[in-house]
Short mmCIF file of C-alpha atoms in Angstrom, two decimals:
data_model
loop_
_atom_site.label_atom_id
_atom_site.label_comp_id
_atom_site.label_asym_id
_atom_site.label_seq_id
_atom_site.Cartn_x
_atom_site.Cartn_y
_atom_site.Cartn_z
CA UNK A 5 19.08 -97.98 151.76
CA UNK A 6 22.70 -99.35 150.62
CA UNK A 7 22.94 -102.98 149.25
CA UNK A 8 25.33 -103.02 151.94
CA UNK A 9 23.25 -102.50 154.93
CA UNK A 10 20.69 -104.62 152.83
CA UNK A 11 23.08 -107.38 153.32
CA UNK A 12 22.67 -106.94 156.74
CA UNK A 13 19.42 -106.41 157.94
CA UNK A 14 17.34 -109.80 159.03
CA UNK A 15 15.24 -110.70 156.12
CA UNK A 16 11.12 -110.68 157.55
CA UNK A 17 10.80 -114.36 158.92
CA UNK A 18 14.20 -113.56 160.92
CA UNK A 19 12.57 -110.07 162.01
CA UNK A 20 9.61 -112.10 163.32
CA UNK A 21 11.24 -114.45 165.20
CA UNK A 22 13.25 -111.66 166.76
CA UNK A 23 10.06 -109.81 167.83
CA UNK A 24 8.67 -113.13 169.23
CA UNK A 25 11.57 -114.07 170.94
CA UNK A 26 11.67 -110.76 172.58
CA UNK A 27 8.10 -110.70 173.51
CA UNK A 28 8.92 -114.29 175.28
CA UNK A 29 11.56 -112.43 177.33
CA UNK A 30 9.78 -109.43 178.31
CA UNK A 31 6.65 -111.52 179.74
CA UNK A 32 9.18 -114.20 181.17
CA UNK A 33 11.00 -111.24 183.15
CA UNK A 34 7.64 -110.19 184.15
CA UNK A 35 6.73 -113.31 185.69
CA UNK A 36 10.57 -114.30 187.10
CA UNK A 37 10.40 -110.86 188.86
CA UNK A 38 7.19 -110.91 189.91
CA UNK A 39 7.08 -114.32 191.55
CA UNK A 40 10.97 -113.48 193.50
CA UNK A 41 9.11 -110.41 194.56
CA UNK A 42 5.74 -112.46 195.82
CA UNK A 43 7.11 -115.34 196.82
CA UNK A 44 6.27 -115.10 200.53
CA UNK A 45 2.18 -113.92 199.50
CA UNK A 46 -0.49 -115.83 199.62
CA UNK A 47 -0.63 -116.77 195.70
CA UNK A 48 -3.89 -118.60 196.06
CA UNK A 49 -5.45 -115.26 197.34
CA UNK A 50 -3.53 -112.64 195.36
CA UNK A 51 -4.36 -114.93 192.08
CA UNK A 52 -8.28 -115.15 193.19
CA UNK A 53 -8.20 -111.27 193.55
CA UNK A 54 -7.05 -111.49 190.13
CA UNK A 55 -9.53 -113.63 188.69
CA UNK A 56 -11.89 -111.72 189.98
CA UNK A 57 -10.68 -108.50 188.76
CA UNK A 58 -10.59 -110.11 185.24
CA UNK A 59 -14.50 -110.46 185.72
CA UNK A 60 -14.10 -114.52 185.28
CA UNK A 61 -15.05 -116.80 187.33
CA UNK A 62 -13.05 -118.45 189.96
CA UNK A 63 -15.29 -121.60 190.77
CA UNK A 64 -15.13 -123.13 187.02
CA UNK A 65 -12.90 -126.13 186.72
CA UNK A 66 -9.84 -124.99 184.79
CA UNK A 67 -9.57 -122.16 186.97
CA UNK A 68 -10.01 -123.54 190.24
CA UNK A 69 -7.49 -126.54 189.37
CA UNK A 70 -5.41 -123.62 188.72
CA UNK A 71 -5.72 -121.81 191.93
CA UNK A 72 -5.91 -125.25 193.95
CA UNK A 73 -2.09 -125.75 192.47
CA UNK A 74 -0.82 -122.21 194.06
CA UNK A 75 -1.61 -123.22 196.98
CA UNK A 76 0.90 -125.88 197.08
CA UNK A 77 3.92 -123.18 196.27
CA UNK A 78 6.67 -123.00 198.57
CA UNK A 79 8.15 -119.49 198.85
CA UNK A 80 11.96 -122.25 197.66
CA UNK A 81 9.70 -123.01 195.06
CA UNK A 82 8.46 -119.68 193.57
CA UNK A 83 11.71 -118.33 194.21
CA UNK A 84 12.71 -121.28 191.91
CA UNK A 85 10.07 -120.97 189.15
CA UNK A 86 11.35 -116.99 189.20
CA UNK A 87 14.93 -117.66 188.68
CA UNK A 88 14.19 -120.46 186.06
CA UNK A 89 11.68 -118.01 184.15
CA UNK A 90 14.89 -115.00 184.25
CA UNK A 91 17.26 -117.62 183.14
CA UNK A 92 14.91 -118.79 179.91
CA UNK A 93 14.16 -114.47 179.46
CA UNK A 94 18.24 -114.17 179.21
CA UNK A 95 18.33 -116.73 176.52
CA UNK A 96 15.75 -115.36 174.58
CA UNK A 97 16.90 -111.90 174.64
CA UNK A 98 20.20 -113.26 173.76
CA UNK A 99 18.57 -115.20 170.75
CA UNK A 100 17.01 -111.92 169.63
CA UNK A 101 19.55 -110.06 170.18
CA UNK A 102 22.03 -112.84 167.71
CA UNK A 103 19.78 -112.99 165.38
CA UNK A 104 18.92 -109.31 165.24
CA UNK A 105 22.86 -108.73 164.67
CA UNK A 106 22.56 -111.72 162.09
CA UNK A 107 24.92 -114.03 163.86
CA UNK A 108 24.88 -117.76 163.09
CA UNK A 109 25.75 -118.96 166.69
CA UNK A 110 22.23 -117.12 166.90
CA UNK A 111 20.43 -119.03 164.58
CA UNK A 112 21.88 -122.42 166.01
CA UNK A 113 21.30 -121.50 169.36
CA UNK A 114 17.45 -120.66 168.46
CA UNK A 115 17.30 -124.01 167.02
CA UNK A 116 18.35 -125.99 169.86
CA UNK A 117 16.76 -124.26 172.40
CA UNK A 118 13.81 -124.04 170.52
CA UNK A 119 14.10 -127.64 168.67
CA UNK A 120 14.74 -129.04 172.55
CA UNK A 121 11.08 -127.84 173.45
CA UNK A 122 9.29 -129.55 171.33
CA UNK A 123 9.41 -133.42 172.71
CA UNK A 124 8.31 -131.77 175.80
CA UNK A 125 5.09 -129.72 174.30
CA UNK A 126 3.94 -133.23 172.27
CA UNK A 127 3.94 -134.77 175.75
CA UNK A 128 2.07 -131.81 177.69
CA UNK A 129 -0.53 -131.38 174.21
CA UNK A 130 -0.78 -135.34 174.43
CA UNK A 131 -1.51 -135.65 177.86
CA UNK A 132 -3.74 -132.30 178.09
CA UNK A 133 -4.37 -131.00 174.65
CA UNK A 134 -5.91 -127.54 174.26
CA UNK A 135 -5.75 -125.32 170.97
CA UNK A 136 -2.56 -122.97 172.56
CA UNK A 137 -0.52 -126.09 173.45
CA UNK A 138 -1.09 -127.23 169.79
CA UNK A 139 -0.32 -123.57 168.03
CA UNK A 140 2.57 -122.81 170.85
CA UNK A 141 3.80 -126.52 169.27
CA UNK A 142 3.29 -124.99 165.27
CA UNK A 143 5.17 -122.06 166.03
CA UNK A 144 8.22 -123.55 167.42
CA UNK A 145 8.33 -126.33 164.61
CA UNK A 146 7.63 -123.66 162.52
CA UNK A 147 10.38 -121.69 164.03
CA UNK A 148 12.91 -124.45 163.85
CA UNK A 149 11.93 -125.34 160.18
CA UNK A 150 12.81 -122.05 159.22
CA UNK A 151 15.93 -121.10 160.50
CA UNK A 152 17.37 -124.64 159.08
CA UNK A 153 15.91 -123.60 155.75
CA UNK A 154 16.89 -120.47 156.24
CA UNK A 155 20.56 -121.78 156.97
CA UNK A 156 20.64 -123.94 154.44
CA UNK A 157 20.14 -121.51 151.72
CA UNK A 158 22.45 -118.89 152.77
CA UNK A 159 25.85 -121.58 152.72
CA UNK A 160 24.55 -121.29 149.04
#
């Protein structure tokens, strides 16, 4: 490889961010196409059938308080909850894509949108804590931490 394209390739922690940022997307367009194209189904149902499927059981208390919440879904709603989850995939497939090209609007961008989240997941892991509300909180701090550091030493 040339010390040139060296340069310009994403150094590891950059590359990983990039891969989770782009995993984010894919499973976000997954669920923002998904609930457009189900939003007139009976959720509470379809999701049951899922459950099911999965071999767990639909009667235990996370679950059910789950399933009880479906069945308050508009089909405005879902349609809503699909459109928002498309709009976040965009931004994190335009995040990967940034910082994949090593652009500094990239980086920035990252650590807003990213940095933003966080007051947000202290609330929900305060209010409901569980162990992937706390590691879901580690990796964006972590996230966040980096690409500052990260900024900081390459204005050296």
């Amino acid at each position: 490889m040339t010390l040139k394209a060296e340069l310009h390739r994403p150094d590891f922690g950059v590359r990983v961010i990039i891969v989770w940022k782009a995993i984010k997307g894919c499973l976000l367009t997954l669920l923002g196409v998904a609930a457009i194209l189900l939003r007139h189904s009976d959720l509470h149902e379809l999701a049951t059938e899922v459950v099911d499927w999965f071999g767990l059981d639909p009667a235990s208390p996370r679950l059910a308080h789950l399933l009880d919440r479906l069945t308050s879904m508009t089909p405005s709603r879902i349609t809503l909850v699909g459109i928002g989850a498309l709009v976040v995939a965009g931004v994190m497939f335009v995040e990967s894509w940034g910082l994949h090209r090593r652009r500094m609007w990239a980086e920035w961008l990252t650590v807003i949108m990213t940095g933003a989240l966080i007051p947000l997941e202290i609330y929900h892991l305060a209010s409901h804590p569980s162990l992937g509300k706390v590691l879901t909180l580690l990796a964006n701090v972590a996230i966040v931490l980096y690409l500052l550091r990260h900024r900081g030493l390459s204005r050296r």
